[in-house]
PDB file of C-alpha atoms in Angstrom:
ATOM      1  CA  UNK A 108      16.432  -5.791 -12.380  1.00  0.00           C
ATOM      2  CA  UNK A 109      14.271  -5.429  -9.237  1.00  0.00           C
ATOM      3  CA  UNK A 110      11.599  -2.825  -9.604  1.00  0.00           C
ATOM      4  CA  UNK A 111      11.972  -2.278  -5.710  1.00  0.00           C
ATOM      5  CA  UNK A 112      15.505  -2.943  -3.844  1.00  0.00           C
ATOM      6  CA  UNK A 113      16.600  -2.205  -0.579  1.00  0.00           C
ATOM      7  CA  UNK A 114      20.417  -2.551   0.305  1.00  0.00           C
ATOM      8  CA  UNK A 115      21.663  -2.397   3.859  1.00  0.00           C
ATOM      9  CA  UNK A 116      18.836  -0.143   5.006  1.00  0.00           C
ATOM     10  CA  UNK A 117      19.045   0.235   8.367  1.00  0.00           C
ATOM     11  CA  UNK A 118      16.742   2.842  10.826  1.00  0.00           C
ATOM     12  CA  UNK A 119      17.264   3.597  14.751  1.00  0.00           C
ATOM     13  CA  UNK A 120      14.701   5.651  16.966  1.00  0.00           C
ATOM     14  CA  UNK A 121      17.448   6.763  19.751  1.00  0.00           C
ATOM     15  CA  UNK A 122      18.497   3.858  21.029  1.00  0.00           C
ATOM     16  CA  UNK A 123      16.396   1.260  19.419  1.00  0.00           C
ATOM     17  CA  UNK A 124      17.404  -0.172  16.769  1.00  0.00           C
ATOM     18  CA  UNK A 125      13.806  -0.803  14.261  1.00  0.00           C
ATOM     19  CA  UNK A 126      15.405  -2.088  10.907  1.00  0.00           C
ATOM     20  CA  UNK A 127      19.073  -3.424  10.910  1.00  0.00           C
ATOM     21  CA  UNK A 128      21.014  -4.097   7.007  1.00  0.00           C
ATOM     22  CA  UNK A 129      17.802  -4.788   5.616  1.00  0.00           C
ATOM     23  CA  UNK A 130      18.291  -6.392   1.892  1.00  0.00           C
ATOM     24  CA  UNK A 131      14.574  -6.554   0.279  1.00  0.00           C
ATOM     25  CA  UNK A 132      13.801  -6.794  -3.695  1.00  0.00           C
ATOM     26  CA  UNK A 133      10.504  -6.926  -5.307  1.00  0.00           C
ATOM     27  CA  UNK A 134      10.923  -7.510  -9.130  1.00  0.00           C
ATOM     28  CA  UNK A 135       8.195  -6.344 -11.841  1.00  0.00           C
ATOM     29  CA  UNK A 136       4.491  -7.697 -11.367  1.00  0.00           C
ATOM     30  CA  UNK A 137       5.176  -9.605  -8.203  1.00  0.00           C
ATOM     31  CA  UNK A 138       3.425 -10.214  -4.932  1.00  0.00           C
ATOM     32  CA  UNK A 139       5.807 -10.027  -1.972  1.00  0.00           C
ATOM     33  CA  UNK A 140       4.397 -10.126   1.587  1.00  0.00           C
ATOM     34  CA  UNK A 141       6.161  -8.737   4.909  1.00  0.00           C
ATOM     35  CA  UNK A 142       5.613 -11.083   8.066  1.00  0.00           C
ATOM     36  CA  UNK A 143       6.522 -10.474  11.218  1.00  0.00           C
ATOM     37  CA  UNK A 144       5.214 -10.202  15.197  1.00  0.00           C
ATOM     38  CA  UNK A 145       4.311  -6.670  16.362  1.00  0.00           C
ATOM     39  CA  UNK A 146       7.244  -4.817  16.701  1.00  0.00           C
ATOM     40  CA  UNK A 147       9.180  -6.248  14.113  1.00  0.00           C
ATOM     41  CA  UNK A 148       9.674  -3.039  11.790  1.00  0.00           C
ATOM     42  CA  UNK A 149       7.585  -3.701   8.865  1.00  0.00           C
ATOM     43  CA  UNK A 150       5.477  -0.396   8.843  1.00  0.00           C
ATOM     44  CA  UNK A 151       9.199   1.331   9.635  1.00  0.00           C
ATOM     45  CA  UNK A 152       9.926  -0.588   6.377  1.00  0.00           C
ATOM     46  CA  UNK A 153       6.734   0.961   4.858  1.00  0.00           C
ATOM     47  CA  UNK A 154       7.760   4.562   6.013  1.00  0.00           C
ATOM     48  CA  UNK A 155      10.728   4.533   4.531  1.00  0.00           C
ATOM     49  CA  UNK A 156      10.330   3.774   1.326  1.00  0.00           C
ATOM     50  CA  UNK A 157       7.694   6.577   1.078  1.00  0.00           C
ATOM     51  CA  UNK A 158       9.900   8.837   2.101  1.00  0.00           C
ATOM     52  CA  UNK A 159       7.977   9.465   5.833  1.00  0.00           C
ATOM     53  CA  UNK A 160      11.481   8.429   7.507  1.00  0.00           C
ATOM     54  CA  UNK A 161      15.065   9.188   6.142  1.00  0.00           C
ATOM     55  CA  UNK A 162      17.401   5.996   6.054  1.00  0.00           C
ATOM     56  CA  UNK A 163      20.303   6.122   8.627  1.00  0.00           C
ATOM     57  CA  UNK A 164      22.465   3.752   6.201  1.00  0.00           C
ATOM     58  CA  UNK A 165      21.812   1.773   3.316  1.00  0.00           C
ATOM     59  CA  UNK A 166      20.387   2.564  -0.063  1.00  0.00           C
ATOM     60  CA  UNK A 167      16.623   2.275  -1.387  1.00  0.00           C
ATOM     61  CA  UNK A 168      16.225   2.420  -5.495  1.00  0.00           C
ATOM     62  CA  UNK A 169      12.789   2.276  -7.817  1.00  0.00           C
ATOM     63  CA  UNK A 170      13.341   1.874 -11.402  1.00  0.00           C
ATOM     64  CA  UNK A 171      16.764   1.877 -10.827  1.00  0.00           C
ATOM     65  CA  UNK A 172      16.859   4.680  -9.231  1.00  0.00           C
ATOM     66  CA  UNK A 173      17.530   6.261  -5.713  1.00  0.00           C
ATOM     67  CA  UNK A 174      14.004   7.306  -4.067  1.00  0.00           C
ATOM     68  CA  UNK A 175      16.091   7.161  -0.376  1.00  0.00           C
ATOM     69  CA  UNK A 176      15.816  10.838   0.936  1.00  0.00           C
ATOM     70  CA  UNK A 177      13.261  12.093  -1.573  1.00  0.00           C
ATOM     71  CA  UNK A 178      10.166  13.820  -0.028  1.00  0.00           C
ATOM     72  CA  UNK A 179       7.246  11.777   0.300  1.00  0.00           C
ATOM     73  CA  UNK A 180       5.327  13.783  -2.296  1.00  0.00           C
ATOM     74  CA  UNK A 181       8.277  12.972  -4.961  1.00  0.00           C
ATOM     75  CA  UNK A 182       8.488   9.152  -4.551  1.00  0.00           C
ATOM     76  CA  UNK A 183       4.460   9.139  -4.870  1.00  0.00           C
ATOM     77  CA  UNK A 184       5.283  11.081  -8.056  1.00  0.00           C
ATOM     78  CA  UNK A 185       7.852   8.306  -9.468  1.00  0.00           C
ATOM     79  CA  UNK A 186       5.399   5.302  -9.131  1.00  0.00           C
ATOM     80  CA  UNK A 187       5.392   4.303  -5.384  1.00  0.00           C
ATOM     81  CA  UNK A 188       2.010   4.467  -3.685  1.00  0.00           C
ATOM     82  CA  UNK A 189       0.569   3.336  -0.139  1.00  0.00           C
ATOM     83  CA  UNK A 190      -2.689   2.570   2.214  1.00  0.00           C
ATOM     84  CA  UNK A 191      -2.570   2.547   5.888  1.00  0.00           C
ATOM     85  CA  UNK A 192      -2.771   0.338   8.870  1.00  0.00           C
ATOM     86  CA  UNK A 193      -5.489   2.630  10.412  1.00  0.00           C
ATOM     87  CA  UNK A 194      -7.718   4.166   7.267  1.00  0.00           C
ATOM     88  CA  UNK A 195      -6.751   8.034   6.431  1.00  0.00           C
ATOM     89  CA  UNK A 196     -10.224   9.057   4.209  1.00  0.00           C
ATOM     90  CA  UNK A 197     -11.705  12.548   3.839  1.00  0.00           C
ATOM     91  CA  UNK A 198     -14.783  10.673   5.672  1.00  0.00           C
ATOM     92  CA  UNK A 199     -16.882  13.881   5.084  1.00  0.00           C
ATOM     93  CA  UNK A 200     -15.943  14.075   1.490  1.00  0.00           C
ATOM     94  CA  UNK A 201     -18.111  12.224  -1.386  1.00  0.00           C
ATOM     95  CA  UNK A 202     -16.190   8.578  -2.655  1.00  0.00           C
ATOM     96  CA  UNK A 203     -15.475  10.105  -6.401  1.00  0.00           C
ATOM     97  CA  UNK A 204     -13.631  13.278  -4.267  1.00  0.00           C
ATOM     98  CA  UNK A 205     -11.474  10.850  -2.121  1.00  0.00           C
ATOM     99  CA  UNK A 206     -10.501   9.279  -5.172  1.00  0.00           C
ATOM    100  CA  UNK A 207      -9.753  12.733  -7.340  1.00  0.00           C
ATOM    101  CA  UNK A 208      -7.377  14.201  -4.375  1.00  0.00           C
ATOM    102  CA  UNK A 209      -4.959  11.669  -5.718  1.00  0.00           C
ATOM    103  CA  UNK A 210      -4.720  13.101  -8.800  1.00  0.00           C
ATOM    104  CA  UNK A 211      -4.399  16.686  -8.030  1.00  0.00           C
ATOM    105  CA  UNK A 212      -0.481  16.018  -8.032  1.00  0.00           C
ATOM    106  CA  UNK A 213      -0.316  15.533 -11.552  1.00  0.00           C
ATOM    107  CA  UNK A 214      -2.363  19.050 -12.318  1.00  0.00           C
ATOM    108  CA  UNK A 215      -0.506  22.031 -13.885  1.00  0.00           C
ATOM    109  CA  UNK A 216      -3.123  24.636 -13.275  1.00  0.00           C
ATOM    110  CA  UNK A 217      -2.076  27.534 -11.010  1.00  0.00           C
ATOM    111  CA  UNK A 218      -4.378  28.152  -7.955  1.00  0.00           C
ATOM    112  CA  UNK A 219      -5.768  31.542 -10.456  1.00  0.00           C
ATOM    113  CA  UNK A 220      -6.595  29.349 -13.013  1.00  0.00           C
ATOM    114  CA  UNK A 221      -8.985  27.132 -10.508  1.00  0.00           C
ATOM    115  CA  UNK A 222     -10.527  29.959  -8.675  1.00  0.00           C
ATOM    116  CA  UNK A 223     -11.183  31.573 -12.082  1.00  0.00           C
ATOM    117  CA  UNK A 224     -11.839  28.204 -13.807  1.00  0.00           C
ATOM    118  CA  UNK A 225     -10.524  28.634 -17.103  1.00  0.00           C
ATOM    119  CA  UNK A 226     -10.029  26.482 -19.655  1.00  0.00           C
ATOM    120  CA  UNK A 227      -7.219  24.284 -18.573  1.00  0.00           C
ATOM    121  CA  UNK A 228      -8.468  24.273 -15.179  1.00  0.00           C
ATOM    122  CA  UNK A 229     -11.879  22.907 -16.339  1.00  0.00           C
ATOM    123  CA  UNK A 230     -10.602  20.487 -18.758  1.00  0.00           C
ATOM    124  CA  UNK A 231      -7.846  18.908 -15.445  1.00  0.00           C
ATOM    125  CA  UNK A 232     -10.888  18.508 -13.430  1.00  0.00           C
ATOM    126  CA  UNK A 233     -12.770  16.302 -16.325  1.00  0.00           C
ATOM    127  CA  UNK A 234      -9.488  14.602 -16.866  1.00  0.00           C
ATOM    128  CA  UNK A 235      -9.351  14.338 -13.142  1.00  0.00           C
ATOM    129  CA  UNK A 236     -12.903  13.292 -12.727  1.00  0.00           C
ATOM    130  CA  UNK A 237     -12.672  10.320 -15.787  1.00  0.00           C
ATOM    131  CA  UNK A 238      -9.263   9.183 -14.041  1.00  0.00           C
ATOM    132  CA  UNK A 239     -11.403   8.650 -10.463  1.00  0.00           C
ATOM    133  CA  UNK A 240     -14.176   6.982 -12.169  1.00  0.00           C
ATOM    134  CA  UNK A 241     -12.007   4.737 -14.003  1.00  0.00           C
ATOM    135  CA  UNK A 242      -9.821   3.442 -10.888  1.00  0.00           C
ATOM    136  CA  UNK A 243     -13.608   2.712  -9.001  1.00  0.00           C
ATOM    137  CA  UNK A 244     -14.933   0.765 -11.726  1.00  0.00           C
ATOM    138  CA  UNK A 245     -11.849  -1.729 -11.056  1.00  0.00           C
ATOM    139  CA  UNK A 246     -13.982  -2.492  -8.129  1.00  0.00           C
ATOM    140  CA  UNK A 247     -17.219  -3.219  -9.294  1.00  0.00           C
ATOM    141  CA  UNK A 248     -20.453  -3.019  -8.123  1.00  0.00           C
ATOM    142  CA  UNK A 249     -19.064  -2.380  -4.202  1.00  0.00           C
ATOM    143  CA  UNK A 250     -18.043   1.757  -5.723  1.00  0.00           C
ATOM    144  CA  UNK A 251     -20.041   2.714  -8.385  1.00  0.00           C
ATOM    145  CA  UNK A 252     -23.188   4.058  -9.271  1.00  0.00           C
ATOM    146  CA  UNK A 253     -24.547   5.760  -6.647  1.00  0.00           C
ATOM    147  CA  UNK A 254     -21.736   5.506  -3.815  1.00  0.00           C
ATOM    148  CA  UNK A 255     -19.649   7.721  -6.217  1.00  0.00           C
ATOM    149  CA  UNK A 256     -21.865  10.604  -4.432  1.00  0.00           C
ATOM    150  CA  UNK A 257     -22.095   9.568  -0.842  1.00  0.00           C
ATOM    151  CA  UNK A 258     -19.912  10.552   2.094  1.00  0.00           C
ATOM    152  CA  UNK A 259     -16.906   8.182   2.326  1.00  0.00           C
ATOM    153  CA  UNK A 260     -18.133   7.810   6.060  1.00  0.00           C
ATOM    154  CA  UNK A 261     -20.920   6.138   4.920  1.00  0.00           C
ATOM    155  CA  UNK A 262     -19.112   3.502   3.815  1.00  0.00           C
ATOM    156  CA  UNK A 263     -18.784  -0.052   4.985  1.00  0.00           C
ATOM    157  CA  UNK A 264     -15.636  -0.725   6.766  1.00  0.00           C
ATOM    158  CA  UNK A 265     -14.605  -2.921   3.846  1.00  0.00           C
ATOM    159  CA  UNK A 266     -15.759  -0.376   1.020  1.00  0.00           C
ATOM    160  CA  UNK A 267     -13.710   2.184   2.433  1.00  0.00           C
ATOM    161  CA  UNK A 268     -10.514  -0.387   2.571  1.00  0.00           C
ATOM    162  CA  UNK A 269     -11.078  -0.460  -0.878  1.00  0.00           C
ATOM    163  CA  UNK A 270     -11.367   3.410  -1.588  1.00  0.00           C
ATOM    164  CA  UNK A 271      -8.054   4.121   0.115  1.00  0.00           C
ATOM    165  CA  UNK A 272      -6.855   1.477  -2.771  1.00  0.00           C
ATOM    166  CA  UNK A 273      -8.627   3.164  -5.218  1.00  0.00           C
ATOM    167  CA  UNK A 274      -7.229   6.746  -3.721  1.00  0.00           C
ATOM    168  CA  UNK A 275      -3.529   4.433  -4.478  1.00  0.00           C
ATOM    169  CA  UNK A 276      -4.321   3.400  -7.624  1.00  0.00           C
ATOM    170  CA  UNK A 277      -5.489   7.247  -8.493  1.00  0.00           C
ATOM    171  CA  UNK A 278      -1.676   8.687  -8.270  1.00  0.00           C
ATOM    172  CA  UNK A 279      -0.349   6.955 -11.377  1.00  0.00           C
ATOM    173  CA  UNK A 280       1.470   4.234  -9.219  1.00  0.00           C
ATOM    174  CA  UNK A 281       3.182   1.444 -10.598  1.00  0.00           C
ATOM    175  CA  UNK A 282       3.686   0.031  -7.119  1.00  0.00           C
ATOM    176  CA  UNK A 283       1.431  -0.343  -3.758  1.00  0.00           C
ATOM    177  CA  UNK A 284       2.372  -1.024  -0.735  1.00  0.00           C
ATOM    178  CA  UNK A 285      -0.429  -2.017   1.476  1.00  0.00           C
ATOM    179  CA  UNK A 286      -0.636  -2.107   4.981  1.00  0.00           C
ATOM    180  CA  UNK A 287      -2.635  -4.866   6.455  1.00  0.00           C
ATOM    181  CA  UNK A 288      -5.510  -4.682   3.950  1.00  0.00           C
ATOM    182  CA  UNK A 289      -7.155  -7.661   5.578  1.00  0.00           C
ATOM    183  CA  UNK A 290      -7.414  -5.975   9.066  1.00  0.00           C
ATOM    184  CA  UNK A 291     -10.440  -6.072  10.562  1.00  0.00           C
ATOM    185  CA  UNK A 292     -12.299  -7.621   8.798  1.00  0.00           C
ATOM    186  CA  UNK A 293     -14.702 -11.055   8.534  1.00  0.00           C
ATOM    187  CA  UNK A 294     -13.889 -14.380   7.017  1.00  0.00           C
ATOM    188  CA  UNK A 295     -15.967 -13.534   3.966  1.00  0.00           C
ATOM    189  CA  UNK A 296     -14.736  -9.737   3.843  1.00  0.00           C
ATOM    190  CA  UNK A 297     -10.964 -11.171   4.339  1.00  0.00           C
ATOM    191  CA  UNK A 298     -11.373 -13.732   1.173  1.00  0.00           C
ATOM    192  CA  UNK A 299     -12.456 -10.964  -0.921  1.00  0.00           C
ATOM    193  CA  UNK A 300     -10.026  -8.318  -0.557  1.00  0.00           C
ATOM    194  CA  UNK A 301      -7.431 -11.496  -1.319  1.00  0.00           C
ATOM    195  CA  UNK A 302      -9.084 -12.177  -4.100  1.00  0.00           C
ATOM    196  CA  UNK A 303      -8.506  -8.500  -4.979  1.00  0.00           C
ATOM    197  CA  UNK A 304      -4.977  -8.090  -4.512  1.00  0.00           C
ATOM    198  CA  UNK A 305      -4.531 -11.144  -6.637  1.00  0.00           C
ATOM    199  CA  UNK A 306      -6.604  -8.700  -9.721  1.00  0.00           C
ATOM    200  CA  UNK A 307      -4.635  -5.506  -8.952  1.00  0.00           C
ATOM    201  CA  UNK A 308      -1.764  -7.769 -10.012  1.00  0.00           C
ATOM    202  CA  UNK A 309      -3.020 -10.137 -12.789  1.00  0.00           C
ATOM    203  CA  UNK A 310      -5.407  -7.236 -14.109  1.00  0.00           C
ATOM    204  CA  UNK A 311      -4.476  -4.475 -13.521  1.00  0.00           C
ATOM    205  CA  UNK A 312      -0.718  -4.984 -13.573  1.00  0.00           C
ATOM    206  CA  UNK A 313       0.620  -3.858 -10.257  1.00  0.00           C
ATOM    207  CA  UNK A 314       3.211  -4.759  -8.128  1.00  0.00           C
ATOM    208  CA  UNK A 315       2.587  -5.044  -4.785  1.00  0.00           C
ATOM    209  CA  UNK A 316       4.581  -4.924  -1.360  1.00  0.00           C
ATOM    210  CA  UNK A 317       2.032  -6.337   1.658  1.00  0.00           C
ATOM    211  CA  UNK A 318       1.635  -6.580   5.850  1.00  0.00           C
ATOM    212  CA  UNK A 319      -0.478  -8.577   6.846  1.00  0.00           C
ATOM    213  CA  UNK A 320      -1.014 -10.699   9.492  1.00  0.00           C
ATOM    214  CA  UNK A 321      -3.465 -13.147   8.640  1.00  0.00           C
ATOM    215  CA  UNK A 322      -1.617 -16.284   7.187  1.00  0.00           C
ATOM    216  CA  UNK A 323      -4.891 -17.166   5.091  1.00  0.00           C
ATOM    217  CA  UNK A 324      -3.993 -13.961   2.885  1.00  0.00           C
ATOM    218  CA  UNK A 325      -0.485 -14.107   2.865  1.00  0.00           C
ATOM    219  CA  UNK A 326      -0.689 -17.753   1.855  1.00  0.00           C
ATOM    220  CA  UNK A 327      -3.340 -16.698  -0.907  1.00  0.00           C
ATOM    221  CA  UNK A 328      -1.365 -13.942  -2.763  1.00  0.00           C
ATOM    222  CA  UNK A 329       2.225 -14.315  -2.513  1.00  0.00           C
ATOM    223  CA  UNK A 330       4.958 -14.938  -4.945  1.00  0.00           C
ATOM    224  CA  UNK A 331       7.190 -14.559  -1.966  1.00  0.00           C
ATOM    225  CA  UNK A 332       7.634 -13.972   1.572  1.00  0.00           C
ATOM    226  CA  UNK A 333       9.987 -12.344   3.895  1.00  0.00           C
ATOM    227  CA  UNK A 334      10.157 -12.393   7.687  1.00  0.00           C
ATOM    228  CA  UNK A 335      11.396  -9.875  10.241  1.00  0.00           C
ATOM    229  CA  UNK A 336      12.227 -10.475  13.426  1.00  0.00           C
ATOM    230  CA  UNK A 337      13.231  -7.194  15.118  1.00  0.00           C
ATOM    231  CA  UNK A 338      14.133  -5.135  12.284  1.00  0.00           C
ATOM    232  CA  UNK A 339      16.423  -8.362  10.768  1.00  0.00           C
ATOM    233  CA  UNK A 340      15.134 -10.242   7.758  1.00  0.00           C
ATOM    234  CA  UNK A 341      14.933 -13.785   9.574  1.00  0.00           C
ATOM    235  CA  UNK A 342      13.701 -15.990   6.357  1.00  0.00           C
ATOM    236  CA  UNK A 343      12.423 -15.456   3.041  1.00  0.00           C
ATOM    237  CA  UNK A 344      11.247 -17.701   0.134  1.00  0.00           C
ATOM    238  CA  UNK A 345       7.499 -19.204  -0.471  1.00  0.00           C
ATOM    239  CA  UNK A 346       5.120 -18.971   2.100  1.00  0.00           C
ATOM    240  CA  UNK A 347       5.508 -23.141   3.022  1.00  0.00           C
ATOM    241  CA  UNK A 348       9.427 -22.490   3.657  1.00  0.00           C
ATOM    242  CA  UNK A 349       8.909 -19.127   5.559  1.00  0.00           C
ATOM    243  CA  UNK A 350       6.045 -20.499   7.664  1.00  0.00           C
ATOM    244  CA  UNK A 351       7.494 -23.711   8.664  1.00  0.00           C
ATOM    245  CA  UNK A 352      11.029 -22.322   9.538  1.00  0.00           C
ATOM    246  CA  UNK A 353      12.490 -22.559  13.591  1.00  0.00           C
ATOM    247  CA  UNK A 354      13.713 -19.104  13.568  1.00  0.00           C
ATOM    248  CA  UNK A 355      10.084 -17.678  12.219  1.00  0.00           C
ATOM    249  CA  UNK A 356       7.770 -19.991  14.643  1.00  0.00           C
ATOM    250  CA  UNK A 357      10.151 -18.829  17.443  1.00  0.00           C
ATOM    251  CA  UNK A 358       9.217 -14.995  16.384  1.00  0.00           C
ATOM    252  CA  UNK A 359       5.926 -15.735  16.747  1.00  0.00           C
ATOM    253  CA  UNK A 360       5.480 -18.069  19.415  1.00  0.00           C
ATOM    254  CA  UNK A 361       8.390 -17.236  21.837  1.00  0.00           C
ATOM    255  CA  UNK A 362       9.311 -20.620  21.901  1.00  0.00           C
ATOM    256  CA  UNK A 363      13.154 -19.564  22.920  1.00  0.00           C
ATOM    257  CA  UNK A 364      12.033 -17.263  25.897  1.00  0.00           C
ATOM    258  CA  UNK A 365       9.567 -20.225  26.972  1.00  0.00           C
ATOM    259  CA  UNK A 366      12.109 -22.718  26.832  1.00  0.00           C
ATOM    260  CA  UNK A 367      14.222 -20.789  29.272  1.00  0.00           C
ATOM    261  CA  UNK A 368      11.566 -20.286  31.860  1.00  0.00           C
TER     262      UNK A 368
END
């Protein structure tokens, strides 16, 4: 059974049509990656399987079971967790804080509790405070130590790519979904965030649902690719079938439209 399915999912803005019977699967522990020119749908794709955009038609399951329609907050809570195109840090709070936000969802102490700190509001915030330091050790020397205590703005662009995947990781999720991780950055930067994504599956036993754009990644990590053109899936398979096929160099290089000029 796929951990991740999507069946007919299908999402209009008015009169544009951004995802059309979309069928997607990601099964346990595998690296899928979502293709496509600008426009094509995949952060619409993104959106709604966290719950950010309701489904017009179609079904989206987890586990097995329906997550379509849940609030954002709930799917986070079953196992589903995301980053961002465009990075969404508390740049003024310290790294270890960014990272033990993510965990508040799991807390049980009433807002009396923390304002009085007792007991089981001190002992969530150690728990809290372990989990955070735990999911930025994953990353080496680039978060600890010292950075724990410095404003996330002080961050390289890179480092802080890798706190909003540490801020993921943080929730409990069994699944990420991340959006262009490789954006932005340098040849050396891009080849070791690839390198990463490859150890949040083989070590730390995610599975993972990716954008990205840069064919040196996508080639890197995935199990498995799938193309949208549009809002349709246009080809999926391994990344030599999917980059080699007409309909997915026509998506990208217009060779159709420039045929007919």
């Amino acid at each position: 059974m796929a951990l991740l399915e999507l069946r007919g999912v299908s999402k209009a803005f008015g009169g544009l049509q951004v995802v059309n019977g979309l069928d997607l699967h990601v099964g346990e522990r595998e690296i899928v990656s979502v293709i496509g020119p600008n426009g094509a749908g995949k952060t619409t794709v993104f959106n709604l399987i966290t719950g950010i955009f309701g489904v017009d038609s179609g079904e989206i399951t987890f586990e097995g079971k329906a997550i379509s329609g849940l609030a954002p907050h709930t799917i986070t809570t079953r196992g589903v967790a995301r980053t961002f195109q465009t990075l969404r840090l508390f740049l003024n709070m310290t790294v270890l804080e960014n990272v033990m936000v993510a965990t508040y969802g799991q807390t049980r102490a009433s807002i009396v509790e923390s304002m009085l700190q007792l007991p089981r509001s001190r002992r969530e915030e150690r728990e809290s405070r372990k989990l955070a330091e735990e999911k930025l050790s994953f990353f080496g020397q680039r978060l600890m130590g010292y950075r724990w205590d410095q404003p996330a703005y002080s961050l390289s662009y890179a480092n802080r790519r890798r706190l909003e995947i540490a801020r993921a990781m943080a929730t409990g999720a069994r699944m990420l979904l991340l959006d262009e991780p490789a954006a932005g950055m340098n040849p050396v930067e891009t080849h070791e965030i690839t390198e990463l994504i490859g150890k949040l599956r083989d070590d730390a036993g995610y599975t993972i649902l990716v954008i990205e754009h840069d064919m040196h990644v996508v080639e890197g990590i995935s199990d498995r690719v799938v193309a949208l053109d549009y809002g349709v899936k246009i080809a999926e398979g391994s990344f030599e079938a999917v980059a080699t096929d007409p309909r997915v160099v026509e998506a990208y290089l217009g060779l159709r439209k420039a045929q007919t000029k």
